[in-house]
PDB file of C-alpha atoms in Angstrom:
ATOM      1  CA  UNK A   1       0.000   0.000   0.000  1.00  0.00           C
ATOM      2  CA  UNK A   2       1.446   3.390  -0.940  1.00  0.00           C
ATOM      3  CA  UNK A   3       2.129   5.786   1.913  1.00  0.00           C
ATOM      4  CA  UNK A   4      -0.611   8.241   2.872  1.00  0.00           C
ATOM      5  CA  UNK A   5       1.489  11.079   1.447  1.00  0.00           C
ATOM      6  CA  UNK A   6       0.904   9.599  -2.026  1.00  0.00           C
ATOM      7  CA  UNK A   7      -2.827   9.717  -1.457  1.00  0.00           C
ATOM      8  CA  UNK A   8      -2.734  13.115   0.222  1.00  0.00           C
ATOM      9  CA  UNK A   9      -1.072  14.607  -2.854  1.00  0.00           C
ATOM     10  CA  UNK A  10      -4.255  13.896  -4.814  1.00  0.00           C
ATOM     11  CA  UNK A  11      -7.467  15.865  -4.396  1.00  0.00           C
ATOM     12  CA  UNK A  12     -10.133  14.186  -2.279  1.00  0.00           C
ATOM     13  CA  UNK A  13     -13.129  15.995  -3.763  1.00  0.00           C
ATOM     14  CA  UNK A  14     -13.620  17.363  -7.268  1.00  0.00           C
ATOM     15  CA  UNK A  15     -14.762  20.899  -6.416  1.00  0.00           C
ATOM     16  CA  UNK A  16     -15.756  21.611 -10.017  1.00  0.00           C
ATOM     17  CA  UNK A  17     -18.004  18.541 -10.024  1.00  0.00           C
ATOM     18  CA  UNK A  18     -19.614  19.665  -6.767  1.00  0.00           C
ATOM     19  CA  UNK A  19     -20.134  23.186  -8.123  1.00  0.00           C
ATOM     20  CA  UNK A  20     -21.696  21.785 -11.305  1.00  0.00           C
ATOM     21  CA  UNK A  21     -23.988  19.533  -9.296  1.00  0.00           C
ATOM     22  CA  UNK A  22     -24.971  22.399  -6.997  1.00  0.00           C
ATOM     23  CA  UNK A  23     -25.788  24.590 -10.024  1.00  0.00           C
ATOM     24  CA  UNK A  24     -27.873  21.814 -11.560  1.00  0.00           C
ATOM     25  CA  UNK A  25     -29.570  20.417  -8.469  1.00  0.00           C
ATOM     26  CA  UNK A  26     -29.556  23.244  -5.939  1.00  0.00           C
ATOM     27  CA  UNK A  27     -30.482  22.141  -2.440  1.00  0.00           C
ATOM     28  CA  UNK A  28     -31.421  18.648  -3.707  1.00  0.00           C
ATOM     29  CA  UNK A  29     -27.679  17.970  -3.818  1.00  0.00           C
ATOM     30  CA  UNK A  30     -27.655  17.923  -0.022  1.00  0.00           C
ATOM     31  CA  UNK A  31     -30.049  14.950  -0.006  1.00  0.00           C
ATOM     32  CA  UNK A  32     -27.935  13.147  -2.596  1.00  0.00           C
ATOM     33  CA  UNK A  33     -24.781  13.698  -0.561  1.00  0.00           C
ATOM     34  CA  UNK A  34     -26.497  12.479   2.622  1.00  0.00           C
ATOM     35  CA  UNK A  35     -27.681   9.368   0.827  1.00  0.00           C
ATOM     36  CA  UNK A  36     -24.180   8.715  -0.465  1.00  0.00           C
ATOM     37  CA  UNK A  37     -22.760   9.073   3.041  1.00  0.00           C
ATOM     38  CA  UNK A  38     -25.246   6.453   4.248  1.00  0.00           C
ATOM     39  CA  UNK A  39     -24.951   4.043   1.302  1.00  0.00           C
ATOM     40  CA  UNK A  40     -21.252   4.061   0.408  1.00  0.00           C
ATOM     41  CA  UNK A  41     -20.142   2.070   3.478  1.00  0.00           C
ATOM     42  CA  UNK A  42     -22.426  -0.780   2.386  1.00  0.00           C
ATOM     43  CA  UNK A  43     -20.593  -0.995  -0.936  1.00  0.00           C
ATOM     44  CA  UNK A  44     -17.259  -1.098   0.834  1.00  0.00           C
ATOM     45  CA  UNK A  45     -18.545  -3.779   3.207  1.00  0.00           C
ATOM     46  CA  UNK A  46     -19.855  -5.822   0.260  1.00  0.00           C
ATOM     47  CA  UNK A  47     -16.414  -5.647  -1.340  1.00  0.00           C
ATOM     48  CA  UNK A  48     -14.751  -6.826   1.864  1.00  0.00           C
ATOM     49  CA  UNK A  49     -17.234  -9.716   2.247  1.00  0.00           C
ATOM     50  CA  UNK A  50     -16.731 -10.780  -1.378  1.00  0.00           C
ATOM     51  CA  UNK A  51     -12.965 -10.628  -0.958  1.00  0.00           C
ATOM     52  CA  UNK A  52     -13.070 -12.709   2.206  1.00  0.00           C
ATOM     53  CA  UNK A  53     -15.378 -15.231   0.558  1.00  0.00           C
ATOM     54  CA  UNK A  54     -13.112 -15.528  -2.483  1.00  0.00           C
ATOM     55  CA  UNK A  55     -15.806 -14.310  -4.875  1.00  0.00           C
ATOM     56  CA  UNK A  56     -13.910 -12.326  -7.519  1.00  0.00           C
ATOM     57  CA  UNK A  57     -16.937 -11.438  -9.655  1.00  0.00           C
ATOM     58  CA  UNK A  58     -18.868 -10.090  -6.662  1.00  0.00           C
ATOM     59  CA  UNK A  59     -15.749  -8.245  -5.514  1.00  0.00           C
ATOM     60  CA  UNK A  60     -15.257  -6.558  -8.883  1.00  0.00           C
ATOM     61  CA  UNK A  61     -18.944  -5.648  -9.035  1.00  0.00           C
ATOM     62  CA  UNK A  62     -18.820  -4.087  -5.560  1.00  0.00           C
ATOM     63  CA  UNK A  63     -15.646  -2.130  -6.324  1.00  0.00           C
ATOM     64  CA  UNK A  64     -17.154  -0.939  -9.608  1.00  0.00           C
ATOM     65  CA  UNK A  65     -20.179   0.318  -7.677  1.00  0.00           C
ATOM     66  CA  UNK A  66     -17.995   2.155  -5.185  1.00  0.00           C
ATOM     67  CA  UNK A  67     -16.063   3.741  -8.054  1.00  0.00           C
ATOM     68  CA  UNK A  68     -19.193   4.909  -9.826  1.00  0.00           C
ATOM     69  CA  UNK A  69     -21.034   6.266  -6.825  1.00  0.00           C
ATOM     70  CA  UNK A  70     -17.931   8.089  -5.615  1.00  0.00           C
ATOM     71  CA  UNK A  71     -17.468   9.659  -9.032  1.00  0.00           C
ATOM     72  CA  UNK A  72     -21.100  10.744  -9.106  1.00  0.00           C
ATOM     73  CA  UNK A  73     -20.677  12.839  -5.955  1.00  0.00           C
ATOM     74  CA  UNK A  74     -17.229  14.165  -6.789  1.00  0.00           C
ATOM     75  CA  UNK A  75     -15.305  11.913  -4.393  1.00  0.00           C
ATOM     76  CA  UNK A  76     -12.486  11.788  -6.912  1.00  0.00           C
ATOM     77  CA  UNK A  77      -9.829  10.134  -4.763  1.00  0.00           C
ATOM     78  CA  UNK A  78     -12.108   7.248  -3.799  1.00  0.00           C
ATOM     79  CA  UNK A  79     -13.289   6.867  -7.384  1.00  0.00           C
ATOM     80  CA  UNK A  80      -9.743   6.829  -8.782  1.00  0.00           C
ATOM     81  CA  UNK A  81      -8.372   4.425  -6.168  1.00  0.00           C
ATOM     82  CA  UNK A  82     -11.369   2.138  -6.751  1.00  0.00           C
ATOM     83  CA  UNK A  83     -10.749   2.261 -10.487  1.00  0.00           C
ATOM     84  CA  UNK A  84      -7.133   1.215 -10.069  1.00  0.00           C
ATOM     85  CA  UNK A  85      -8.170  -1.641  -7.790  1.00  0.00           C
ATOM     86  CA  UNK A  86     -10.885  -2.725 -10.222  1.00  0.00           C
ATOM     87  CA  UNK A  87      -8.353  -2.913 -13.072  1.00  0.00           C
ATOM     88  CA  UNK A  88      -5.901  -4.870 -10.928  1.00  0.00           C
ATOM     89  CA  UNK A  89      -8.637  -7.302  -9.920  1.00  0.00           C
ATOM     90  CA  UNK A  90      -9.704  -7.817 -13.536  1.00  0.00           C
ATOM     91  CA  UNK A  91      -6.197  -8.751 -14.556  1.00  0.00           C
ATOM     92  CA  UNK A  92      -5.747 -10.911 -11.416  1.00  0.00           C
ATOM     93  CA  UNK A  93      -2.630  -9.018 -10.318  1.00  0.00           C
ATOM     94  CA  UNK A  94      -0.635 -11.542  -8.259  1.00  0.00           C
ATOM     95  CA  UNK A  95       1.058  -8.765  -6.265  1.00  0.00           C
ATOM     96  CA  UNK A  96      -2.279  -7.388  -5.044  1.00  0.00           C
ATOM     97  CA  UNK A  97      -2.657  -7.170  -1.255  1.00  0.00           C
ATOM     98  CA  UNK A  98      -6.438  -7.107  -1.195  1.00  0.00           C
ATOM     99  CA  UNK A  99      -6.794  -6.441   2.524  1.00  0.00           C
ATOM    100  CA  UNK A 100      -4.440  -3.462   2.301  1.00  0.00           C
ATOM    101  CA  UNK A 101      -6.251  -2.096  -0.751  1.00  0.00           C
ATOM    102  CA  UNK A 102      -9.660  -2.433   0.905  1.00  0.00           C
ATOM    103  CA  UNK A 103      -8.296  -0.654   3.957  1.00  0.00           C
ATOM    104  CA  UNK A 104      -7.016   2.062   1.640  1.00  0.00           C
ATOM    105  CA  UNK A 105     -10.522   2.415   0.161  1.00  0.00           C
ATOM    106  CA  UNK A 106     -11.949   2.743   3.678  1.00  0.00           C
ATOM    107  CA  UNK A 107      -9.454   5.539   4.350  1.00  0.00           C
ATOM    108  CA  UNK A 108     -10.390   7.274   1.091  1.00  0.00           C
ATOM    109  CA  UNK A 109     -14.078   7.015   2.002  1.00  0.00           C
ATOM    110  CA  UNK A 110     -13.436   8.495   5.440  1.00  0.00           C
ATOM    111  CA  UNK A 111     -11.568  11.432   3.923  1.00  0.00           C
ATOM    112  CA  UNK A 112     -14.276  11.993   1.311  1.00  0.00           C
ATOM    113  CA  UNK A 113     -17.041  11.740   3.906  1.00  0.00           C
ATOM    114  CA  UNK A 114     -15.358  14.365   6.080  1.00  0.00           C
ATOM    115  CA  UNK A 115     -15.198  16.761   3.137  1.00  0.00           C
ATOM    116  CA  UNK A 116     -18.702  15.995   1.912  1.00  0.00           C
ATOM    117  CA  UNK A 117     -20.221  16.622   5.333  1.00  0.00           C
ATOM    118  CA  UNK A 118     -18.858  20.160   5.141  1.00  0.00           C
ATOM    119  CA  UNK A 119     -20.576  20.673   1.771  1.00  0.00           C
ATOM    120  CA  UNK A 120     -24.078  19.854   2.979  1.00  0.00           C
ATOM    121  CA  UNK A 121     -25.872  23.142   3.477  1.00  0.00           C
ATOM    122  CA  UNK A 122     -29.237  22.193   4.920  1.00  0.00           C
TER     123      UNK A 122
END
């Protein structure tokens, strides 16, 4: 797992994406962000369960879902890290430390959630 400084060098939230969503959705964005905060941990948990059960297809599906939902709300770091993991899983990278990568995703989610909570206006 790369050191946290590697992750910290990348943006956590895509501010332009958030601004675009706010312009399009107005206050409805707050509900979307709240829903994401509630739902995203379930996707991460599903990935961990699939990994522990040795179910590669379910694992890839869960990681793909995390990637997409994170991208939808501008959680760019989580989306990008999920995308890298998804590609590594698809090519069955023998050097992959799945537990470390899932822990890294949890850390990315925590960082994104902290930022997103500050963006909710109402």
